[in-house]
Tab-separated table of C-alpha atoms and ligand atoms in Angstrom:
chain	number	residue	atom	x	y	z
A	799	MET	CA	97.476	100.593	111.708
A	800	ILE	CA	99.270	103.840	111.330
A	801	ILE	CA	102.357	104.021	108.960
A	802	LEU	CA	104.987	106.777	108.664
A	803	GLY	CA	106.267	106.763	105.144
A	804	ILE	CA	109.826	108.358	104.442
A	805	GLU	CA	111.087	108.759	100.903
A	806	THR	CA	114.574	110.729	100.212
A	807	SER	CA	115.557	108.470	97.136
A	808	CYS	CA	116.025	111.434	94.559
A	809	ASP	CA	114.894	115.227	95.262
A	810	GLU	CA	111.973	115.008	96.996
A	811	THR	CA	112.264	115.153	100.642
A	812	ALA	CA	108.810	113.127	101.740
A	813	LEU	CA	107.270	112.198	104.691
A	814	SER	CA	103.490	111.033	105.359
A	815	LEU	CA	101.513	109.494	107.852
A	816	LEU	CA	98.751	106.654	106.632
A	817	GLN	CA	95.883	105.032	108.136
A	818	ALA	CA	95.728	101.703	106.597
A	819	ASP	CA	93.111	98.965	107.193
A	820	GLY	CA	91.556	96.331	105.318
A	821	ASP	CA	92.559	93.024	103.652
A	822	LEU	CA	94.765	92.496	100.044
A	823	ASN	CA	91.306	92.044	98.225
A	824	ALA	CA	89.962	95.549	99.945
A	825	PRO	CA	92.475	97.515	101.272
A	826	HIS	CA	91.645	100.962	102.627
A	827	PHE	CA	93.858	103.821	103.279
A	828	THR	CA	93.524	107.635	104.583
A	829	VAL	CA	96.339	110.091	104.268
A	830	LEU	CA	96.649	111.776	107.772
A	831	GLY	CA	99.035	114.078	106.644
A	832	THR	CA	101.979	114.904	104.167
A	833	SER	CA	105.151	117.119	104.518
A	834	LEU	CA	107.092	117.444	101.144
A	835	PHE	CA	110.008	119.766	100.035
A	836	SER	CA	110.704	119.482	96.362
A	837	GLN	CA	114.403	120.254	95.757
A	838	VAL	CA	113.807	120.913	92.092
A	839	LYS	CA	114.772	124.763	92.307
A	840	ILE	CA	118.107	123.717	93.767
A	841	HIS	CA	119.408	121.072	91.363
A	842	GLU	CA	117.851	123.543	88.349
A	843	GLN	CA	121.149	125.261	87.942
A	844	TYR	CA	122.994	121.894	87.515
A	845	GLY	CA	120.416	120.643	84.851
A	846	GLY	CA	119.859	117.708	86.888
A	847	VAL	CA	120.273	116.131	90.508
A	848	PHE	CA	123.460	116.326	92.111
A	849	PRO	CA	123.657	113.370	94.570
A	850	MET	CA	125.592	114.995	97.596
A	851	LEU	CA	123.315	117.925	97.376
A	852	ALA	CA	120.455	116.037	97.413
A	853	LYS	CA	122.138	114.344	100.739
A	854	ARG	CA	122.374	117.664	102.580
A	855	GLU	CA	118.793	119.143	101.668
A	856	HIS	CA	117.637	115.873	102.802
A	857	ALA	CA	119.633	116.250	105.903
A	858	LYS	CA	118.552	119.616	106.664
A	859	ASN	CA	114.588	119.296	105.690
A	860	LEU	CA	113.783	115.768	107.629
A	861	VAL	CA	113.287	117.040	111.268
A	862	PRO	CA	111.351	120.514	110.163
A	863	LEU	CA	109.048	118.515	107.782
A	864	LEU	CA	108.123	115.720	110.419
A	865	SER	CA	107.833	118.209	113.129
A	866	ASN	CA	105.134	119.808	110.799
A	867	LEU	CA	103.941	116.334	109.828
A	868	LEU	CA	103.153	115.515	113.307
A	869	HIS	CA	100.834	118.241	113.968
A	870	THR	CA	98.474	115.971	112.523
A	871	ALA	CA	99.182	112.825	114.572
A	872	VAL	CA	97.830	111.288	117.808
A	873	SER	CA	100.487	111.577	120.189
A	874	GLY	CA	101.337	109.980	123.875
A	875	THR	CA	104.004	111.224	125.777
A	876	VAL	CA	107.528	112.509	125.096
A	877	ILE	CA	110.179	109.314	125.221
A	878	GLN	CA	113.490	109.974	127.761
A	879	LEU	CA	116.180	108.572	126.427
A	880	SER	CA	118.688	106.291	127.746
A	881	GLU	CA	122.385	107.737	127.774
A	882	GLU	CA	123.250	104.446	125.913
A	883	LEU	CA	120.530	105.141	123.506
A	884	ARG	CA	121.580	108.711	122.769
A	885	LEU	CA	125.245	107.367	122.179
A	886	GLU	CA	123.608	104.686	119.749
A	887	ILE	CA	121.925	107.297	118.018
A	888	SER	CA	124.580	109.695	117.867
A	889	THR	CA	126.955	107.102	116.175
A	890	LEU	CA	124.283	106.311	113.615
A	891	LEU	CA	123.934	109.745	112.411
A	892	GLU	CA	127.768	110.677	112.693
A	893	ARG	CA	127.643	111.104	108.662
A	894	GLU	CA	124.432	113.406	108.969
A	895	PRO	CA	126.168	116.018	111.524
A	896	GLU	CA	123.164	118.403	110.361
A	897	LEU	CA	120.429	115.843	110.727
A	898	ARG	CA	122.110	114.787	114.239
A	899	ASP	CA	121.983	118.527	115.578
A	900	ALA	CA	118.114	118.501	114.938
A	901	PHE	CA	117.333	115.291	115.858
A	902	PHE	CA	117.938	115.298	119.656
A	903	PRO	CA	116.119	118.797	120.239
A	904	PHE	CA	113.565	117.588	118.637
A	905	ILE	CA	113.342	113.709	120.311
A	906	GLU	CA	113.492	115.266	123.493
A	907	THR	CA	110.580	117.742	123.043
A	908	ALA	CA	108.173	115.834	120.653
A	909	PRO	CA	105.726	113.516	122.261
A	910	ARG	CA	105.935	110.127	120.561
A	911	PRO	CA	103.143	109.423	117.734
A	912	ASN	CA	101.029	106.841	117.786
A	913	VAL	CA	102.423	105.059	114.866
A	914	ASP	CA	103.017	101.657	114.383
A	915	MET	CA	105.666	101.279	111.721
A	916	ILE	CA	108.029	103.291	109.761
A	917	ALA	CA	108.249	102.572	106.133
A	918	VAL	CA	111.108	103.947	104.193
A	919	THR	CA	112.608	103.805	100.931
A	920	GLN	CA	115.686	101.425	100.567
A	921	GLY	CA	115.959	101.705	96.924
A	922	PRO	CA	116.568	102.107	94.177
A	923	GLY	CA	117.903	105.700	93.991
A	924	LEU	CA	120.587	108.046	94.804
A	925	GLU	CA	122.460	106.183	97.537
A	926	PRO	CA	123.663	109.137	99.562
A	927	ALA	CA	120.129	110.430	99.413
A	928	LEU	CA	118.880	106.877	100.305
A	929	TRP	CA	120.935	106.642	103.465
A	930	VAL	CA	120.002	109.839	105.105
A	931	GLY	CA	116.247	108.573	104.684
A	932	ILE	CA	117.221	105.076	106.220
A	933	ASN	CA	119.544	106.725	108.755
A	934	PHE	CA	116.335	108.806	109.841
A	935	ALA	CA	114.211	105.694	110.100
A	936	ARG	CA	116.785	103.704	112.096
A	937	ALA	CA	117.318	106.771	114.680
A	938	LEU	CA	113.248	107.157	114.883
A	939	SER	CA	112.986	103.370	115.245
A	940	LEU	CA	115.628	103.360	118.412
A	941	ALA	CA	114.147	106.355	119.801
A	942	TRP	CA	110.726	105.656	119.685
A	943	ASN	CA	110.624	101.601	119.422
A	944	ILE	CA	108.550	101.204	116.050
A	945	PRO	CA	109.509	98.697	113.510
A	946	ILE	CA	110.888	99.650	110.076
A	947	MET	CA	109.814	98.188	107.157
A	948	PRO	CA	112.128	98.709	104.013
A	949	ILE	CA	110.554	99.507	100.817
A	950	ASN	CA	111.208	99.255	97.155
A	951	HIS	CA	110.665	102.799	95.853
A	952	MET	CA	108.984	100.950	92.487
A	953	GLU	CA	106.682	99.153	94.373
A	954	GLY	CA	105.404	102.426	95.832
A	955	HIS	CA	104.800	103.567	92.390
A	956	ILE	CA	102.780	100.168	91.689
A	957	VAL	CA	100.466	100.828	94.577
A	958	SER	CA	100.149	104.513	94.072
A	959	PRO	CA	96.933	104.429	92.266
A	960	LEU	CA	95.277	102.335	94.949
A	961	LEU	CA	94.650	105.272	97.331
A	962	THR	CA	91.493	105.842	95.847
A	963	LYS	CA	90.857	103.102	93.956
A	964	THR	CA	89.611	99.616	95.255
A	965	THR	CA	92.431	96.789	94.695
A	966	ALA	CA	93.323	95.822	91.317
A	967	GLU	CA	92.379	92.413	89.670
A	968	LEU	CA	95.375	90.204	89.359
A	969	PRO	CA	97.413	89.224	86.981
A	970	ALA	CA	98.099	92.794	86.293
A	971	VAL	CA	100.504	94.363	84.306
A	972	ALA	CA	102.415	97.597	85.573
A	973	LEU	CA	103.949	100.452	83.416
A	974	LEU	CA	106.646	101.937	85.130
A	975	ILE	CA	107.860	105.193	83.718
A	976	SER	CA	109.810	107.873	85.760
A	977	GLY	CA	113.392	109.414	85.704
A	978	GLY	CA	115.247	106.334	85.952
A	979	HIS	CA	112.983	103.307	85.030
A	980	THR	CA	110.938	102.310	82.242
A	981	GLU	CA	109.489	98.808	82.909
A	982	LEU	CA	106.768	96.383	82.333
A	983	VAL	CA	106.163	94.155	85.289
A	984	LEU	CA	103.997	91.411	85.563
A	985	ILE	CA	102.112	91.372	88.978
A	986	GLU	CA	100.640	87.724	89.388
A	987	THR	CA	100.019	87.992	93.392
A	988	TRP	CA	100.948	90.623	95.424
A	989	GLY	CA	104.357	91.113	96.552
A	990	LYS	CA	106.137	88.793	93.439
A	991	TYR	CA	106.880	91.145	90.819
A	992	THR	CA	108.352	89.732	87.258
A	993	VAL	CA	110.050	92.131	85.258
A	994	ILE	CA	108.845	91.171	81.401
A	995	GLY	CA	110.639	94.131	79.734
A	996	GLU	CA	112.558	97.216	80.457
A	997	THR	CA	114.815	99.906	78.947
A	998	VAL	CA	118.246	98.683	77.180
A	999	ASP	CA	119.159	102.362	77.787
A	1000	ASP	CA	117.648	105.471	79.038
A	1001	ALA	CA	114.652	105.452	80.991
A	1002	VAL	CA	111.567	107.485	79.581
A	1003	GLY	CA	111.851	110.521	82.178
A	1004	GLU	CA	115.670	110.549	81.270
A	1005	ALA	CA	114.719	111.199	77.473
A	1006	PHE	CA	112.312	113.849	78.401
A	1007	ASP	CA	114.950	115.455	80.635
A	1008	LYS	CA	117.761	115.361	78.246
A	1009	VAL	CA	115.680	116.407	75.047
A	1010	ALA	CA	114.286	119.222	77.077
A	1011	ARG	CA	117.833	120.530	77.849
A	1012	MET	CA	118.871	120.416	73.863
A	1013	LEU	CA	115.865	122.649	73.448
A	1014	ASP	CA	117.305	124.650	76.295
A	1015	LEU	CA	114.539	124.202	78.528
A	1016	PRO	CA	114.861	124.267	82.485
A	1017	TYR	CA	114.902	120.862	84.624
A	1018	PRO	CA	112.974	118.464	85.136
A	1019	GLY	CA	112.252	118.799	81.339
A	1020	GLY	CA	109.207	116.339	81.243
A	1021	PRO	CA	106.718	118.870	81.967
A	1022	GLN	CA	108.349	121.651	79.936
A	1023	ILE	CA	107.964	119.420	76.840
A	1024	SER	CA	104.776	118.522	77.427
A	1025	LYS	CA	103.871	122.040	77.899
A	1026	LEU	CA	105.471	123.025	74.172
A	1027	ALA	CA	103.540	119.384	72.906
A	1028	GLU	CA	100.310	120.537	74.113
A	1029	GLU	CA	100.581	124.095	72.833
A	1030	GLU	CA	101.258	122.390	69.190
A	1031	ARG	CA	98.259	120.237	69.558
A	1032	ALA	CA	96.095	123.318	70.469
A	1033	ASN	CA	97.306	125.031	67.235
A	1034	PRO	CA	99.029	122.752	64.926
A	1035	SER	CA	101.548	123.793	62.305
A	1036	SER	CA	100.341	123.308	58.938
A	1037	GLU	CA	103.079	121.304	57.799
A	1038	PRO	CA	104.724	118.638	59.809
A	1039	LEU	CA	108.466	119.345	59.740
A	1040	PHE	CA	109.942	116.367	61.353
A	1041	SER	CA	109.874	112.731	61.691
A	1042	LEU	CA	111.436	110.786	64.637
A	1043	PRO	CA	112.143	107.094	64.885
A	1044	ARG	CA	109.843	104.602	67.115
A	1045	PRO	CA	112.568	102.705	68.425
A	1046	MET	CA	111.878	99.252	68.721
A	1047	LEU	CA	108.059	99.555	68.068
A	1048	HIS	CA	107.798	95.946	66.235
A	1049	SER	CA	110.374	94.334	68.205
A	1050	ASN	CA	109.459	90.815	69.060
A	1051	ASP	CA	109.517	91.679	73.005
A	1052	PHE	CA	108.823	94.346	75.948
A	1053	LYS	CA	112.458	96.000	75.405
A	1054	PHE	CA	112.415	99.768	75.270
A	1055	SER	CA	115.262	102.177	73.932
A	1056	PHE	CA	114.977	105.619	74.027
A	1057	SER	CA	118.784	106.698	73.543
A	1058	GLY	CA	118.279	106.464	69.964
A	1059	LEU	CA	115.270	108.605	69.826
A	1060	LYS	CA	117.132	111.096	71.867
A	1061	THR	CA	120.333	111.281	69.373
A	1062	ALA	CA	117.800	111.743	66.565
A	1063	VAL	CA	116.531	114.901	68.322
A	1064	LEU	CA	119.765	115.828	68.757
A	1065	TYR	CA	121.000	115.397	64.879
A	1066	THR	CA	117.548	117.468	64.115
A	1067	ILE	CA	118.629	120.068	65.935
A	1068	LYS	CA	121.994	120.417	64.745
A	1069	LYS	CA	120.857	120.198	60.931
A	1070	ARG	CA	119.237	123.581	61.593
A	1071	GLU	CA	121.216	126.634	62.699
A	1072	THR	CA	118.265	127.934	65.048
A	1073	LEU	CA	115.128	126.490	66.010
A	1074	ASN	CA	111.996	129.374	66.373
A	1075	ALA	CA	109.520	128.989	68.974
A	1076	GLN	CA	107.157	127.203	66.427
A	1077	GLU	CA	109.727	124.900	65.320
A	1078	LYS	CA	110.668	123.631	68.867
A	1079	GLN	CA	106.810	123.090	69.626
A	1080	GLN	CA	106.680	120.769	66.348
A	1081	LEU	CA	109.922	118.765	67.788
A	1082	ALA	CA	108.519	118.467	71.150
A	1083	LYS	CA	105.328	117.047	70.121
A	1084	GLU	CA	106.994	114.727	67.513
A	1085	PHE	CA	109.351	113.626	70.471
A	1086	GLU	CA	106.315	112.918	72.349
A	1087	ASP	CA	104.582	111.268	70.047
A	1088	ALA	CA	107.098	108.931	69.459
A	1089	VAL	CA	107.782	108.013	72.823
A	1090	THR	CA	103.734	107.408	73.463
A	1091	GLU	CA	103.774	105.146	70.721
A	1092	VAL	CA	105.994	103.033	71.822
A	1093	LEU	CA	105.141	102.835	75.466
A	1094	VAL	CA	101.137	102.325	74.397
A	1095	ALA	CA	101.885	99.575	71.956
A	1096	LYS	CA	104.507	97.686	74.062
A	1097	THR	CA	101.994	97.896	76.766
A	1098	ARG	CA	99.145	96.785	74.688
A	1099	LYS	CA	101.105	93.616	73.464
A	1100	ALA	CA	102.159	92.866	77.296
A	1101	LEU	CA	98.333	93.078	78.231
A	1102	GLU	CA	97.474	90.872	76.033
A	1103	TYR	CA	100.342	88.138	76.161
A	1104	TYR	CA	99.611	87.870	79.925
A	1105	GLY	CA	95.705	88.185	79.568
A	1106	ALA	CA	95.794	90.879	82.352
A	1107	LYS	CA	92.673	92.670	83.019
A	1108	THR	CA	94.222	95.483	84.933
A	1109	LEU	CA	96.623	97.971	83.781
A	1110	ILE	CA	98.686	99.938	86.580
A	1111	VAL	CA	100.762	103.188	85.491
A	1112	GLY	CA	103.061	104.462	88.021
A	1113	GLY	CA	105.928	106.772	88.094
A	1114	GLY	CA	106.454	110.766	87.441
A	1115	VAL	CA	106.148	110.489	83.464
A	1116	ILE	CA	102.470	109.248	84.072
A	1117	ALA	CA	101.997	113.163	84.984
A	1118	ASN	CA	102.182	113.568	81.046
A	1119	ILE	CA	98.562	114.072	79.983
A	1120	HIS	CA	99.312	113.122	76.386
A	1121	ILE	CA	100.677	109.889	77.573
A	1122	ARG	CA	97.863	109.422	79.947
A	1123	SER	CA	95.015	109.928	77.637
A	1124	SER	CA	96.834	107.659	74.947
A	1125	LEU	CA	96.793	104.594	77.412
A	1126	GLU	CA	93.112	105.227	78.111
A	1127	GLN	CA	92.670	104.853	74.658
A	1128	LEU	CA	93.393	101.064	75.471
A	1129	LYS	CA	90.030	100.700	76.700
A	1130	LYS	CA	88.988	100.932	73.103
A	1131	VAL	CA	90.698	97.624	72.382
A	1132	ASP	CA	89.455	95.766	75.712
A	1133	ARG	CA	86.520	97.056	77.207
A	1134	GLU	CA	86.835	95.403	80.036
A	1135	LEU	CA	90.195	96.827	80.685
A	1136	VAL	CA	90.818	98.581	84.168
A	1137	LEU	CA	93.095	101.090	84.209
A	1138	LEU	CA	94.572	102.373	87.280
A	1139	PHE	CA	96.464	105.757	87.246
A	1140	PRO	CA	97.718	107.523	90.239
A	1141	THR	CA	96.349	111.156	91.155
A	1142	PHE	CA	98.809	113.467	89.973
A	1143	ASP	CA	100.426	114.253	93.450
A	1144	LEU	CA	100.847	110.651	93.952
A	1145	ALA	CA	102.473	110.174	90.279
A	1146	THR	CA	105.576	111.955	91.344
A	1147	ASP	CA	107.728	110.780	93.922
A	1148	ASN	CA	106.079	110.596	97.719
A	1149	ALA	CA	106.177	109.282	100.763
A	1150	ALA	CA	102.293	108.057	101.051
A	1151	MET	CA	103.058	105.641	97.893
A	1152	ILE	CA	106.130	104.273	100.522
A	1153	ALA	CA	103.278	103.999	103.376
A	1154	MET	CA	100.832	102.226	101.271
A	1155	ALA	CA	103.503	99.433	99.904
A	1156	ALA	CA	104.801	98.863	103.323
A	1157	TYR	CA	100.857	97.747	104.382
A	1158	PHE	CA	101.205	95.645	101.191
A	1159	ASN	CA	104.045	93.946	102.356
A	1160	HIS	CA	102.515	93.768	105.918
A	1161	LEU	CA	99.252	92.013	104.393
A	1162	THR	CA	101.759	89.407	102.733
A	1163	ASP	CA	103.197	88.678	105.864
A	1164	LYS	CA	106.521	90.348	105.118
A	1165	LYS	CA	107.983	90.984	108.576
A	1166	PRO	CA	109.737	94.791	109.383
A	1167	VAL	CA	113.383	94.706	109.905
A	1168	ASN	CA	114.622	92.570	112.981
A	1169	GLY	CA	117.617	94.908	114.110
A	1170	HIS	CA	117.937	97.937	112.085
A	1171	LYS	CA	121.745	97.760	111.746
A	1172	LYS	CA	121.199	95.207	108.900
A	1173	LEU	CA	119.144	97.815	107.055
A	1174	LYS	CA	121.413	99.008	103.947
A	1175	ALA	CA	120.827	101.543	101.166
A	1176	LEU	CA	120.322	99.691	97.840
A	1177	GLY	CA	120.786	102.143	94.852
A	1178	ASN	CA	120.127	99.443	92.212
A	1179	LEU	CA	117.158	97.216	93.920
A	1180	SER	CA	115.411	95.655	91.732
A	1181	ILE	CA	111.435	95.557	91.798
A	1182	ALA	CA	111.882	91.737	91.296
A	1183	SER	CA	114.083	91.429	94.290
A	1184	LYS	CA	112.645	88.746	96.708
A	1185	SER	CA	114.027	90.082	100.275
A	1186	LEU	CA	114.757	93.496	100.710
A	1187	ASN	CA	116.642	93.137	104.360
B	2294	KG4	O1	108.959	109.395	89.369
B	2294	KG4	P1	109.611	110.394	89.510
B	2294	KG4	O2	109.059	111.637	90.030
B	2294	KG4	O3	110.964	110.211	90.137
B	2294	KG4	C1	112.150	109.228	89.970
B	2294	KG4	O4	111.619	108.382	90.597
B	2294	KG4	O5	112.686	109.084	88.700
B	2294	KG4	O6	109.885	110.705	87.973
B	2294	KG4	C2	110.682	111.989	87.556
B	2294	KG4	C3	110.445	112.042	86.215
B	2294	KG4	C4	111.261	113.438	85.481
B	2294	KG4	O7	112.345	112.773	84.376
B	2294	KG4	C5	110.288	114.230	84.944
B	2294	KG4	O8	110.755	114.774	83.448
B	2294	KG4	C6	109.434	113.441	84.434
B	2294	KG4	O9	109.312	112.450	85.377
B	2294	KG4	N1	108.012	114.135	84.276
B	2294	KG4	C7	107.522	114.141	83.124
B	2294	KG4	C8	105.993	114.823	83.201
B	2294	KG4	N2	106.199	115.282	84.473
B	2294	KG4	C9	107.434	114.539	85.380
B	2294	KG4	N3	107.491	113.714	81.959
B	2294	KG4	C10	106.660	113.960	80.800
B	2294	KG4	N4	105.583	114.729	80.878
B	2294	KG4	C11	105.180	115.270	82.396
B	2294	KG4	N5	104.354	115.932	82.541
B	2295	ZN	ZN1	110.151	107.680	91.518
C-alpha cells in the first residue's frame, strides 16, 4: 500500500510518501520520499506560532511541496477534471485562495500518483492550520479519487518509532512530550489508547519554550535550553546556585504540572539583576534536570503499575538528549524493557508518522472517510477518542 501523508497541525508543512506492508505483528515501512518546510524562522519574531500566519504559509507551500515529492512516485496519467468536479474543488478551497490558485495548474499537469490512501492530520493542533491540510487532502481525494484516512497527530507520534523497529509488544506505555502535550498513554491493543495521566497545566515543550523566552533565547526554546544545559554538564560550575522544585514528583497519580516550575524560574531570574552566561547555563541545566526527573519517575511508575514491557516515547521534546539518555536508564531498573524512540527527524512534526498511523488504522479495520464533506478539523482531538470522522 502506498500512502500520502499530509501534516499541517502547527508550524511544519510536511508531506510524505510511504510504502507500507505487513501485519500488526510485523508492519514494514519504507519512506519513498518526504517534503517539509519548517516555518520556524517566520514565527521566531513573534516568539511562538501565530495561527493565521501558519495557515497562510501552509496554503502557499503545499502545492510546491507535493509537486517536489511526486518526483519520487510512480505515476499514471494526468486526470482531466470535469466542470462539475472543478467547481466542487473550487468551492472547497474558497477560504484558501492561494492554495486554490496553485491547485488547478498543478492538478491539470501532474500525472496521478500511484497512491492508495491519503492520510491527513485531523487534530489536535491549530484549527486554521489543520483546515488547510484537510481541504488540500479533500481536493486531492476528489481529483484523483483516493480515499482519506483522518489521523490523530498524537497517534502519529506514538507510531513514529516503529519506522525502523519491529512492532511493540503490548501492553505498552507511551510517553508523549511535545509543545502541546504531556501525557502517559496505555496501549493495550493498537487503536485503543487510554490516557492514564497528563499535565494539569503547561505541556513540557511549552515550559521549555517559555523558560527559554525568560532567558532571552529565540523560539523554539527547547533546543536552546538543551544546548546551554549540555554546556554546563560538560563544564560544571564549582558551586550549584539554583534549586528548582520537582512538581508532583511524589503525587500518587500519573499527572504532571510544569507551570509552577516555570514560575519558580521566573522568580529566580527576578531575584537577580542580571544573569551572566555561566548562571544561565546553570539555570537551564537545573530546569532540564527538574523536568527530566519528573518525566522519568512518572514513566517508571506507569510501566510498573501496568506491567508494560515496552516504552514508546514520542513528540518533539524527545529530541532532547538528556531526557532521552535519562529514560534509557530505565533499562537498568527493568532489563527486559524495550525502549522505542523515534529517530531525530521523526521526533518533531513530520508526515511520515501520519502516513504510518494511517496504515495502523487500516490494519485495525478503520475505514477511510466515506464522503469527504464529513471531515472536520478538530483542534482539541484527544488520543482517547474512538471515532475521528
Ligand atoms: O512534536 P513537536 O514538533 O510539535 C508539537 O506537536 O508540539 O514538538 C515541539 C516542541 C517545542 O516545544 C520544542 O521546544 C520542543 O518540542 N523541543 C525540545 C527539543 N527539541 C524540540 N525540547 C527540549 N529539548 C529539545 N532538544
Ligand atoms: Zn507534534
